[in-house]
Tab-separated table of C-alpha atoms in Angstrom:
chain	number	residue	atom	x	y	z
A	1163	UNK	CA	0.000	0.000	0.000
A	1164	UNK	CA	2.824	2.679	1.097
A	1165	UNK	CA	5.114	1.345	-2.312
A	1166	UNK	CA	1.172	2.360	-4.188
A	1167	UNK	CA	1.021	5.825	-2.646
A	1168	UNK	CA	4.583	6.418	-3.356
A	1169	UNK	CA	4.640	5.646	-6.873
A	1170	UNK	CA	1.760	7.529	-7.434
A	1171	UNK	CA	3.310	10.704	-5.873
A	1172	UNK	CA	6.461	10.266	-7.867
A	1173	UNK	CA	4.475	9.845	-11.251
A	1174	UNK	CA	2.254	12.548	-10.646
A	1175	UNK	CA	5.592	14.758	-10.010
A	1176	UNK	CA	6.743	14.263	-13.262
A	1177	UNK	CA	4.013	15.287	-15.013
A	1178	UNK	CA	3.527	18.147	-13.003
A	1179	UNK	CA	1.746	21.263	-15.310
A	1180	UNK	CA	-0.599	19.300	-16.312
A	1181	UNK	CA	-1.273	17.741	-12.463
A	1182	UNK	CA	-1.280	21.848	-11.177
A	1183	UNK	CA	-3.995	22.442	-13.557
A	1184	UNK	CA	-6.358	18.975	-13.230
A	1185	UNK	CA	-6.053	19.641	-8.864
A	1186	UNK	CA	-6.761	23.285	-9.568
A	1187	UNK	CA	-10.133	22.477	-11.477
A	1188	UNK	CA	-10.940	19.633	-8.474
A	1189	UNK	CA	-9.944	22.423	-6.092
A	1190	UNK	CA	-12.528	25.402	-7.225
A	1191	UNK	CA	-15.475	22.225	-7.934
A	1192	UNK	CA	-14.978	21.387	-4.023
A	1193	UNK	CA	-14.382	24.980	-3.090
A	1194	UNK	CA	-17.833	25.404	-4.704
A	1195	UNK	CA	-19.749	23.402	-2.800
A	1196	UNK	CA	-18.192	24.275	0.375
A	1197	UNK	CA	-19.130	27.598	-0.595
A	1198	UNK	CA	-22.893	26.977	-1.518
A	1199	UNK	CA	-23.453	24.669	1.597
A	1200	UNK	CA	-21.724	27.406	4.285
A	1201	UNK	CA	-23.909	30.149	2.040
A	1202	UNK	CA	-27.096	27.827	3.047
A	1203	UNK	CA	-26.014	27.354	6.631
A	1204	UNK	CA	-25.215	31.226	7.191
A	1205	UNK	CA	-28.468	32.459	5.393
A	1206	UNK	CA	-30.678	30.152	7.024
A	1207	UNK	CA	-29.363	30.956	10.521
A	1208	UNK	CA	-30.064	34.912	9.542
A	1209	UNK	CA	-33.506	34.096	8.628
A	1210	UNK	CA	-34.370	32.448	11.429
A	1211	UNK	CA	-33.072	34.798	13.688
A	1212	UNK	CA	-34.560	37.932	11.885
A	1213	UNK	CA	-38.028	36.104	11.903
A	1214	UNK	CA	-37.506	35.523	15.365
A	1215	UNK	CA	-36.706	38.580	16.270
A	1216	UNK	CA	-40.126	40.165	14.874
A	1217	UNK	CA	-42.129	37.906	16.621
A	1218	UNK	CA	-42.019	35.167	14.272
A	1219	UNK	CA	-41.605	32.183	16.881
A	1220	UNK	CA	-44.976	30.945	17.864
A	1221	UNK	CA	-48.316	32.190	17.750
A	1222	UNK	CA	-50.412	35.265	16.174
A	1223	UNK	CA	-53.820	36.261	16.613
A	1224	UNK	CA	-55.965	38.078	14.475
A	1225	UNK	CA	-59.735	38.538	13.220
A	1226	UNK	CA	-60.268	36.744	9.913
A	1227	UNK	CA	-60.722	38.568	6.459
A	1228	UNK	CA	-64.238	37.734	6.269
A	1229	UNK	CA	-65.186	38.865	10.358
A	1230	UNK	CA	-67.718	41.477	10.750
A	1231	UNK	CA	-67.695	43.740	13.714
A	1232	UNK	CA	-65.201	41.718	15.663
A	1233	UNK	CA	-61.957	43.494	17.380
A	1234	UNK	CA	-58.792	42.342	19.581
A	1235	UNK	CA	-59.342	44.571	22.782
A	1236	UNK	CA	-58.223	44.330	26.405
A	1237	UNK	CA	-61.399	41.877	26.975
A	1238	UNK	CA	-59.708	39.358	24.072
A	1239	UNK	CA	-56.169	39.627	25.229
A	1240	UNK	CA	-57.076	38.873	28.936
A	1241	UNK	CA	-58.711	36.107	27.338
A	1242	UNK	CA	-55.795	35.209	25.123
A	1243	UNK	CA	-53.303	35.062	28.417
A	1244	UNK	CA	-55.606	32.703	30.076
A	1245	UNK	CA	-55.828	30.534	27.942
A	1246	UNK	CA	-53.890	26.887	28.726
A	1247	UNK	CA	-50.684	26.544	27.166
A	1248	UNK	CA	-49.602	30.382	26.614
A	1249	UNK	CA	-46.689	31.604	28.645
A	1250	UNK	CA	-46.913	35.126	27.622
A	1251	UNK	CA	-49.015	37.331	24.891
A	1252	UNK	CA	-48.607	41.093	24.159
A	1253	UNK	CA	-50.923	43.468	21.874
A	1254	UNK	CA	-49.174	45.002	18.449
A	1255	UNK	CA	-50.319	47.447	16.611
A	1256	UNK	CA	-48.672	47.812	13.289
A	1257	UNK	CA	-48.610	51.578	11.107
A	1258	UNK	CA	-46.297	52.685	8.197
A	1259	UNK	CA	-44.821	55.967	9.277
A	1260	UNK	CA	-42.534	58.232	8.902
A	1261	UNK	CA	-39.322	59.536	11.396
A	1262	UNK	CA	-37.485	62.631	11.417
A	1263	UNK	CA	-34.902	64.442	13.214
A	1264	UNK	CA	-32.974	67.806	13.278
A	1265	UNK	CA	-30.698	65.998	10.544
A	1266	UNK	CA	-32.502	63.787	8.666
A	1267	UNK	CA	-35.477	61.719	7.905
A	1268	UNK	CA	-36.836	58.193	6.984
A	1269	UNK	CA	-39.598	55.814	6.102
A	1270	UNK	CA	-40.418	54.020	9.227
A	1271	UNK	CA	-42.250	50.964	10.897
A	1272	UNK	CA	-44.012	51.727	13.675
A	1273	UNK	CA	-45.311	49.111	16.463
A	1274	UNK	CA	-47.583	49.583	18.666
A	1275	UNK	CA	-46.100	46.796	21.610
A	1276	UNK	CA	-46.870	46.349	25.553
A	1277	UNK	CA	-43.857	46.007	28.511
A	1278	UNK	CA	-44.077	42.189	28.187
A	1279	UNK	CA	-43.037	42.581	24.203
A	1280	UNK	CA	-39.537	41.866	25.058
A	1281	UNK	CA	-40.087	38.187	25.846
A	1282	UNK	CA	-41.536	37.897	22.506
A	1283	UNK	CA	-40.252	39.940	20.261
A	1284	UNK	CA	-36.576	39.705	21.405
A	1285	UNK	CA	-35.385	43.157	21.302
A	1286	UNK	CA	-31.876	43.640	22.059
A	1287	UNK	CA	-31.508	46.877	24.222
A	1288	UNK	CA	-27.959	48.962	23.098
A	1289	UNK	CA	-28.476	51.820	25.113
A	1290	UNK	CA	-31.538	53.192	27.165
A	1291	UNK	CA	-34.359	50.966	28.621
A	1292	UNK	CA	-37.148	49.361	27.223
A	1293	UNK	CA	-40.865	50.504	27.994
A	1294	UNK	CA	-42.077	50.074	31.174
A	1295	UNK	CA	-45.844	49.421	32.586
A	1296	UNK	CA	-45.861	53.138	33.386
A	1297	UNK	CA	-45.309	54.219	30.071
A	1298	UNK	CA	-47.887	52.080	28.672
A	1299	UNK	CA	-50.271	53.609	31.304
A	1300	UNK	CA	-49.941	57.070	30.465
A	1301	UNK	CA	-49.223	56.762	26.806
A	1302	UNK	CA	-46.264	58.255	27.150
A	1303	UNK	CA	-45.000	59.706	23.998
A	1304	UNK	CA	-41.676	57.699	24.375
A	1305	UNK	CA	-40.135	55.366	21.827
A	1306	UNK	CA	-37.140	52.841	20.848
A	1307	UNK	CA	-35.838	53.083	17.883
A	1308	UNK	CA	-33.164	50.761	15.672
A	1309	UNK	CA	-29.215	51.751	15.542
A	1310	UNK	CA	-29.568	51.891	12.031
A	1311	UNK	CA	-32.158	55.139	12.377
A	1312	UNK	CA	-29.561	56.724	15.397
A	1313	UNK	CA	-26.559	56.451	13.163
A	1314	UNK	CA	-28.467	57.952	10.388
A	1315	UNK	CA	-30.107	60.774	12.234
A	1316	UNK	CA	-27.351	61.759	14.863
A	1317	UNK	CA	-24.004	59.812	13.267
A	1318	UNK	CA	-23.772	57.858	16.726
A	1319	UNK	CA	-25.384	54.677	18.241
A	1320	UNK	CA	-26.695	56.761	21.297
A	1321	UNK	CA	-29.105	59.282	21.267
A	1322	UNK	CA	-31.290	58.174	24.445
A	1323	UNK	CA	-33.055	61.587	25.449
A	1324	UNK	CA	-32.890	62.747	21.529
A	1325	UNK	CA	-36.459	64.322	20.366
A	1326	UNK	CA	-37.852	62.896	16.959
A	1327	UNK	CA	-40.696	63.710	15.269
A	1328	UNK	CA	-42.963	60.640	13.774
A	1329	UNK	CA	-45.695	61.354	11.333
A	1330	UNK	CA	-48.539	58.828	10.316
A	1331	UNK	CA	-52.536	58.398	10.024
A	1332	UNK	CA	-52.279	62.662	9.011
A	1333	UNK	CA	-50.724	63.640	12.351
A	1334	UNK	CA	-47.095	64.302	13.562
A	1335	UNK	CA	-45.949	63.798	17.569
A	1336	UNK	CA	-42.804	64.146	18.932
A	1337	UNK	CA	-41.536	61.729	20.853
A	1338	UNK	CA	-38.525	61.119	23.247
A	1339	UNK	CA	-36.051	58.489	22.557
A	1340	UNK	CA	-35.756	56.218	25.508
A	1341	UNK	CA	-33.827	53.636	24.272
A	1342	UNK	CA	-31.786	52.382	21.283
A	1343	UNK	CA	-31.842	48.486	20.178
A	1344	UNK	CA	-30.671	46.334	17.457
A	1345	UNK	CA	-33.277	43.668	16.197
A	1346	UNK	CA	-32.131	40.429	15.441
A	1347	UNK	CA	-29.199	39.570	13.465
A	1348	UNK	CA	-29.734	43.011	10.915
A	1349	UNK	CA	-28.853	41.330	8.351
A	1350	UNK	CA	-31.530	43.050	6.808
A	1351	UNK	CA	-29.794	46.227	7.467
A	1352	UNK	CA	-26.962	44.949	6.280
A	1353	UNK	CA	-27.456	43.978	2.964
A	1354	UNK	CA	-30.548	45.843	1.809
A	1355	UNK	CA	-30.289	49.126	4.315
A	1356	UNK	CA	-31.891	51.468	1.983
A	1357	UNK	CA	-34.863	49.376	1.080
A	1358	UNK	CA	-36.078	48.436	4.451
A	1359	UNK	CA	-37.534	50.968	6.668
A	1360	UNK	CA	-36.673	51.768	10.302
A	1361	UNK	CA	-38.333	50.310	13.440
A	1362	UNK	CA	-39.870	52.406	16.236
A	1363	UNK	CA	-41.326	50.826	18.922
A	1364	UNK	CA	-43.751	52.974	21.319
A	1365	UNK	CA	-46.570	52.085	23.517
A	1366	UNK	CA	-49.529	50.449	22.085
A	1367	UNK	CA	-51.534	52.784	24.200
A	1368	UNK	CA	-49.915	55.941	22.483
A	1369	UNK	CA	-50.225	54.399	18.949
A	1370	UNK	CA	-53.986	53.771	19.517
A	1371	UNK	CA	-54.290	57.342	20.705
A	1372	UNK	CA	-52.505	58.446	17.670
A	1373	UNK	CA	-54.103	56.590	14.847
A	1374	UNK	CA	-57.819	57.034	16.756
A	1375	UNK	CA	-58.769	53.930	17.800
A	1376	UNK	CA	-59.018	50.943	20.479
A	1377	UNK	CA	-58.391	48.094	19.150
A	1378	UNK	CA	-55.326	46.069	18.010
A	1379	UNK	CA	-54.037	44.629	15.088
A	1380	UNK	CA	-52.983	41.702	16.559
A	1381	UNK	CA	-52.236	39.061	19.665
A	1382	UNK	CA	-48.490	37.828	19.747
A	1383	UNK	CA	-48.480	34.738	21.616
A	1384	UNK	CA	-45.693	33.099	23.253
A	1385	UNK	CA	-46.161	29.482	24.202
A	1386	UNK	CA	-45.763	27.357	27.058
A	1387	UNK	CA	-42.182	24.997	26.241
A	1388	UNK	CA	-42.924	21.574	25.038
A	1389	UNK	CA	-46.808	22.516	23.981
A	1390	UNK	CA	-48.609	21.952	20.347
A	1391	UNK	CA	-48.620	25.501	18.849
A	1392	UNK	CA	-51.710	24.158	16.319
A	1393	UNK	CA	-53.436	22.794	19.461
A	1394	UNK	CA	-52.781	26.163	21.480
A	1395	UNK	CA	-53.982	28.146	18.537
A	1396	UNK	CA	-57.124	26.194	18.289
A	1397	UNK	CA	-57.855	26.407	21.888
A	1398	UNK	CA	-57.156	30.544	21.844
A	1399	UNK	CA	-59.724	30.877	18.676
A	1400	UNK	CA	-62.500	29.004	20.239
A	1401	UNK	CA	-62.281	30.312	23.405
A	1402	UNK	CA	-62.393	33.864	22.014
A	1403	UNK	CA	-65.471	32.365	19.823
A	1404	UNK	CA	-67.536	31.708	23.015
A	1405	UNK	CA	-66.466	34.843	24.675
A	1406	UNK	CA	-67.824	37.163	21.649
A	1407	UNK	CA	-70.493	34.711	20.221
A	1408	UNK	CA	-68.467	35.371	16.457
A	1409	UNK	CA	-67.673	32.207	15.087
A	1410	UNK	CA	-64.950	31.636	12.816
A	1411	UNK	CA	-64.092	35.365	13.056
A	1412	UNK	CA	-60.630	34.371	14.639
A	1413	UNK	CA	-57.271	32.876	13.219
A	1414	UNK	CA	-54.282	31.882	14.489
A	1415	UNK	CA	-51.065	31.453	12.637
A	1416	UNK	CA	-48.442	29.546	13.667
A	1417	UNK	CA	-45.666	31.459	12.720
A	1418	UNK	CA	-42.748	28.590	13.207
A	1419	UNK	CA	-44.323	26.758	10.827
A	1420	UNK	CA	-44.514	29.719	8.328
A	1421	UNK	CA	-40.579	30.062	9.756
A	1422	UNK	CA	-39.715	26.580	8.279
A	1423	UNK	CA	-41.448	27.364	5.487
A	1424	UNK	CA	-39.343	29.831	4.341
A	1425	UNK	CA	-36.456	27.737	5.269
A	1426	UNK	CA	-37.386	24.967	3.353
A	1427	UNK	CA	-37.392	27.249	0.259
A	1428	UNK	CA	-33.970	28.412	1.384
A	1429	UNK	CA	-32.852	24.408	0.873
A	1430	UNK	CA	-34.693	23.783	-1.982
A	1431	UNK	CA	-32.326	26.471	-3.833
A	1432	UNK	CA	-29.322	25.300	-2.031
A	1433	UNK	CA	-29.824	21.680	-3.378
A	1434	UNK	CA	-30.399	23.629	-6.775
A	1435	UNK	CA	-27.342	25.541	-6.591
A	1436	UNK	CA	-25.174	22.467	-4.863
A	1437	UNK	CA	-26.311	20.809	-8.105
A	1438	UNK	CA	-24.348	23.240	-10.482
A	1439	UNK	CA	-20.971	22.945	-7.721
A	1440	UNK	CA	-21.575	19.226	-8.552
A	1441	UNK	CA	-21.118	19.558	-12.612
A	1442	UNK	CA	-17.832	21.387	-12.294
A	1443	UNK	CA	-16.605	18.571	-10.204
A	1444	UNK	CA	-17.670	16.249	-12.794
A	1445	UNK	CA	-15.837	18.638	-15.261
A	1446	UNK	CA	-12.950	18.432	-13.135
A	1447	UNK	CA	-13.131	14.422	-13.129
A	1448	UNK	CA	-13.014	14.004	-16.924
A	1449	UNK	CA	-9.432	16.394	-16.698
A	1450	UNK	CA	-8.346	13.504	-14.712
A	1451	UNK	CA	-9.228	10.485	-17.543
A	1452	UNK	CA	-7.942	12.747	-20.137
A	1453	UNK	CA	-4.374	12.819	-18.053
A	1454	UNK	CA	-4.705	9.293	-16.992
A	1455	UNK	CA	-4.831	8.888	-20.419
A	1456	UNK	CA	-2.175	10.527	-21.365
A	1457	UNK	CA	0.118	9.156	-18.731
A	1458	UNK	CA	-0.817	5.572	-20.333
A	1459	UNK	CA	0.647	6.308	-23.622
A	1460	UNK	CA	3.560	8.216	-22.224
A	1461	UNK	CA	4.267	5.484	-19.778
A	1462	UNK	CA	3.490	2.219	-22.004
A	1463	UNK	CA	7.340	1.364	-22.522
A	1464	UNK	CA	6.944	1.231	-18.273
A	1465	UNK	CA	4.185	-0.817	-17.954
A	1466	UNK	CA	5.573	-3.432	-20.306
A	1467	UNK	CA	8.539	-3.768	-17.906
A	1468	UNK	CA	6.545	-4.280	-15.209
A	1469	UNK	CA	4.804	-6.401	-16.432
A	1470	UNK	CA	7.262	-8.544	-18.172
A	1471	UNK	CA	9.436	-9.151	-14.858
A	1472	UNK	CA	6.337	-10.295	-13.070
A	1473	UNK	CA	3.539	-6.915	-12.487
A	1474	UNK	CA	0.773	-8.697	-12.606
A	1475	UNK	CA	-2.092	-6.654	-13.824
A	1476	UNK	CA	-3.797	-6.140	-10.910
A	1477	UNK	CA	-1.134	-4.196	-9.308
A	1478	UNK	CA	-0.537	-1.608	-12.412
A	1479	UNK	CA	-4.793	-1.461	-11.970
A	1480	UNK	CA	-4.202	-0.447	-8.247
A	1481	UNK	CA	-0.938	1.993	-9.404
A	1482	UNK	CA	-3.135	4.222	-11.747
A	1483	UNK	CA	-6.082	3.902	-9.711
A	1484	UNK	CA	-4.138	5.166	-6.435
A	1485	UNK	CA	-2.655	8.256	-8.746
A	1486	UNK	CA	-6.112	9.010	-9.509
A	1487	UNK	CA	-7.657	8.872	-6.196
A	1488	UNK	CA	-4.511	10.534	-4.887
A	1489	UNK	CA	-4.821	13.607	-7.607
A	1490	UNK	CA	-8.275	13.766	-6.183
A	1491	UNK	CA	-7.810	13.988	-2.580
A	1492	UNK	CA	-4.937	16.694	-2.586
A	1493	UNK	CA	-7.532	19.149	-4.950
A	1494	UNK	CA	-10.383	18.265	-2.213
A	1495	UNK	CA	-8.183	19.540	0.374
A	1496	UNK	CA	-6.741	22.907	-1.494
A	1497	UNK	CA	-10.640	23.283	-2.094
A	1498	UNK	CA	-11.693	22.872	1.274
A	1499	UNK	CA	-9.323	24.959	2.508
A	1500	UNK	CA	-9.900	27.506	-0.781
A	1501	UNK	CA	-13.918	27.213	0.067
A	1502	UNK	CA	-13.434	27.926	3.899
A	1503	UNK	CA	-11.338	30.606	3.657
A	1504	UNK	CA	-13.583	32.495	0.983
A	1505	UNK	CA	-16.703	31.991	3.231
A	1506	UNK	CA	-15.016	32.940	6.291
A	1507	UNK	CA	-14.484	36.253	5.193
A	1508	UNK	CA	-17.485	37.037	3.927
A	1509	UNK	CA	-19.015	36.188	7.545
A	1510	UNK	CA	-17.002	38.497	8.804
A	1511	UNK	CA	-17.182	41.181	6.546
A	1512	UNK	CA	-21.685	40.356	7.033
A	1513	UNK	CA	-21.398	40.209	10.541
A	1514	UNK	CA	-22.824	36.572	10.600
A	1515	UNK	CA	-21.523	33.461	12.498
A	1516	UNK	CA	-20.114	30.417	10.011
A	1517	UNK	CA	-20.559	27.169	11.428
A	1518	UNK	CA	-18.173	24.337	10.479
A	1519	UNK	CA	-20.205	21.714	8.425
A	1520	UNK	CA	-18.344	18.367	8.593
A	1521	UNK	CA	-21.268	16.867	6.582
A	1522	UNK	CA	-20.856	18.945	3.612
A	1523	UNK	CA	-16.953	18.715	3.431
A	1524	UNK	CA	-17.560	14.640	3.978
A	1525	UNK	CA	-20.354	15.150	0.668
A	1526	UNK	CA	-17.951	17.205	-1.403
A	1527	UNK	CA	-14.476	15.000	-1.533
A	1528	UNK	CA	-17.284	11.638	-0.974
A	1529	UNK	CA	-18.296	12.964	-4.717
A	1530	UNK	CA	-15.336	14.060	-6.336
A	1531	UNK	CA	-13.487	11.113	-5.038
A	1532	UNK	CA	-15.864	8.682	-6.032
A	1533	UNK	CA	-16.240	10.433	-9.841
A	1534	UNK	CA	-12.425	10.571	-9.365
A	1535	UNK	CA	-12.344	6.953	-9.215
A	1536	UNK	CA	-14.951	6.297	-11.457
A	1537	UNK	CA	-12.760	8.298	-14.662
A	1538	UNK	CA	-9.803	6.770	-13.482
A	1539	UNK	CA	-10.856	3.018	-13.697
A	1540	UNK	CA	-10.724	2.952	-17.866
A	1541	UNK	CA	-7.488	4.514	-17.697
A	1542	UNK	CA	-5.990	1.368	-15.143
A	1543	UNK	CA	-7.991	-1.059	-17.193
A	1544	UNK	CA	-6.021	-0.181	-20.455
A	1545	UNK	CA	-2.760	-0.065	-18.809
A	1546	UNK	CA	-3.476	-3.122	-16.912
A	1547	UNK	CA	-4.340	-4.627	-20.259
A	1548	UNK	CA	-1.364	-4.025	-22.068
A	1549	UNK	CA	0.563	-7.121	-23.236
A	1550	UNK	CA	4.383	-6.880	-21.709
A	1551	UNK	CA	5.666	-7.497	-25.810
A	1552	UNK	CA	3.202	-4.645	-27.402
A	1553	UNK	CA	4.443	-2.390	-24.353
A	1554	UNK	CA	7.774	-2.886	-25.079
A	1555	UNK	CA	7.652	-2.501	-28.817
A	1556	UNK	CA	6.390	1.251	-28.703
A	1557	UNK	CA	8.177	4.148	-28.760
């Protein structure tokens, strides 16, 4: 076996242009997957934590499309929190709006949320506090708004105690910043900034005193650990069917499920895209019959000596067959390396975390090894096949 591996090394040395270029081609079809795999990881990761971050991690309430004179009040959400299997829900009001300051001014998101909204909605405080139950009973005019909006407006991350001015529903109130916090991952941020508006968060009490009304858009619900969120869900809409005598004018959505949803999308393309990394691998394994090839006719004068002091043919099989597989493995580790390297950085330079996938370095040099193998078996078998006199006879 060690006699195999060395004889394969010292061949492959001597034809070594031609070996730079076949590894390089193996080394950017592995480097390819690695890439589209750690891609998948990374982006599924930031979707789940931006959908989680929003709420998007068990349970919203809502009146159906076809309800008639049904609202979420104070009566509902009482309801809604007594109800078995909920650990926590919160009111949200939801408004397009718009935010300005001394310096500058934006689109903007603005929610309508209770004190408990931080167990659900998972805001990340930078600076300042969150609201408080006081706040919520006075409808303060007090808000949080996103780093992305402070860095914007004031060209620093804290501007607790700043005034800004938010506009929506035909009427404009100032408001005092109380607190600055990042949401999720911000990828979002990241990558799209421009496109995606800012978040302020205020007291639903405020917002429904602003926009002229007293009811709520909708009921996020936080479940109890180990519970069914379907079974939850139905037990919230029926109960909220007795108490208002409306059937079917509730609906609950289970938000992980819409969650996975998108995630399974986000594999479906991967698979897609892992397909393509998987032709330029096969690409990369026909370079390596055409310079098995080669090396037969360059090295038949060889292989009849072997053969006629006593190679039998299984061992010059096993000699090209270990040069193959050995070409193969040392371009599956420069594109491992090559593919880790690439996608390293651009977690960094995204802010994201990469996670190091042993299953889809194990698929990529499984594949190209065993399409390495695969092209380099015809190769053996006409060496192997050689007759020691015909060998010796050419040139």
């Amino acid at each position: 076996m060690i006699d195999l591996f060395r004889s394969a090394l010292k061949n492959l040395r001597r034809r070594s242009g031609r070996i730079s270029l076949t590894i390089l081609g193996i080394a950017i079809g592995v480097a390819s997957v690695v890439l589209i795999g750690n891609i998948s990881q990374c982006g599924s990761d930031a979707l789940t934590g931006e959908l989680d971050s929003l709420g998007l991690g068990g349970l919203s309430v809502s009146m159906s499309s076809t309800s008639e004179g049904g609202r979420l009040t104070e009566t509902e959400l009482e309801n809604v929190r007594a109800a078995d299997g909920v650990a926590e829900a919160t009111p949200v009001l939801m408004q397009n709006a718009s935010i300005s300051s001394v310096l500058s001014s934006s689109s903007a998101f603005l929610w309508g949320i209770d004190s408990t909204a931080e167990d659900i909605i998972s805001l990340q405080v930078l600076y300042g506090r969150l609201i408080s139950k006081s706040d919520v009973k006075a409808a303060s005019n007090v808000c949080l708004v996103d780093e992305s909006f402070a860095q914007s407006a004031y060209k620093r991350d804290n501007i607790v105690g700043k005034k800004v001015s938010v506009s929506c529903s035909g009427r404009t109130e100032e408001f005092e910043v109380i607190g600055v916090v990042k949401t999720g991952s911000g990828l979002l941020q990241n990558l799209i900034g421009d496109y995606v508006p800012s978040f302020v968060y205020a007291p639903y009490t405020t917002v429904q005193n602003f926009m002229g009304r007293s009811s709520f858009d909708q009921i996020a619900v936080k479940v109890d650990d180990g519970a069914n969120v379907d079974r939850v869900g139905e037990t919230i809409t029926a109960g909220l069917s007795r108490l208002t005598g409306i059937q079917n004018g509730y609906v609950s959505n289970n938000l992980v499920k819409q969650r996975d949803g998108l995630a399974n999308i986000l594999e479906i393309i991967t698979l897609v895209l892992s397909a393509v990394g998987a032709i330029s691998l096969l690409v990369a394994s026909l370079s390596i019959m055409t310079v098995m090839l080669v090396s037969v006719s360059e090295r038949t004068r060889e292989i009849g000596i072997k053969k006629s002091i006593g190679a039998s043919k299984t061992v010059i099989l096993l000699e090209f067959l270990f040069e193959a597989v050995f070409l193969t493995l040392i371009g599956c580790a420069f594109g491992i390396v090559i593919g880790y390297l690439v996608s390293y950085a651009g977690a960094s330079y995204f802010g994201m975390t990469l996670r190091f996938r042993i299953d889809i370095m194990l698929l990529a040099v499984g594949f190209s090894t065993l399409t390495g193998v695969i092209f380099g078996v015809y190769p053996a078998m006409k060496a192997a096949a050689l007759k020691p006199v015909d060998a010796l006879r050419m040139e």
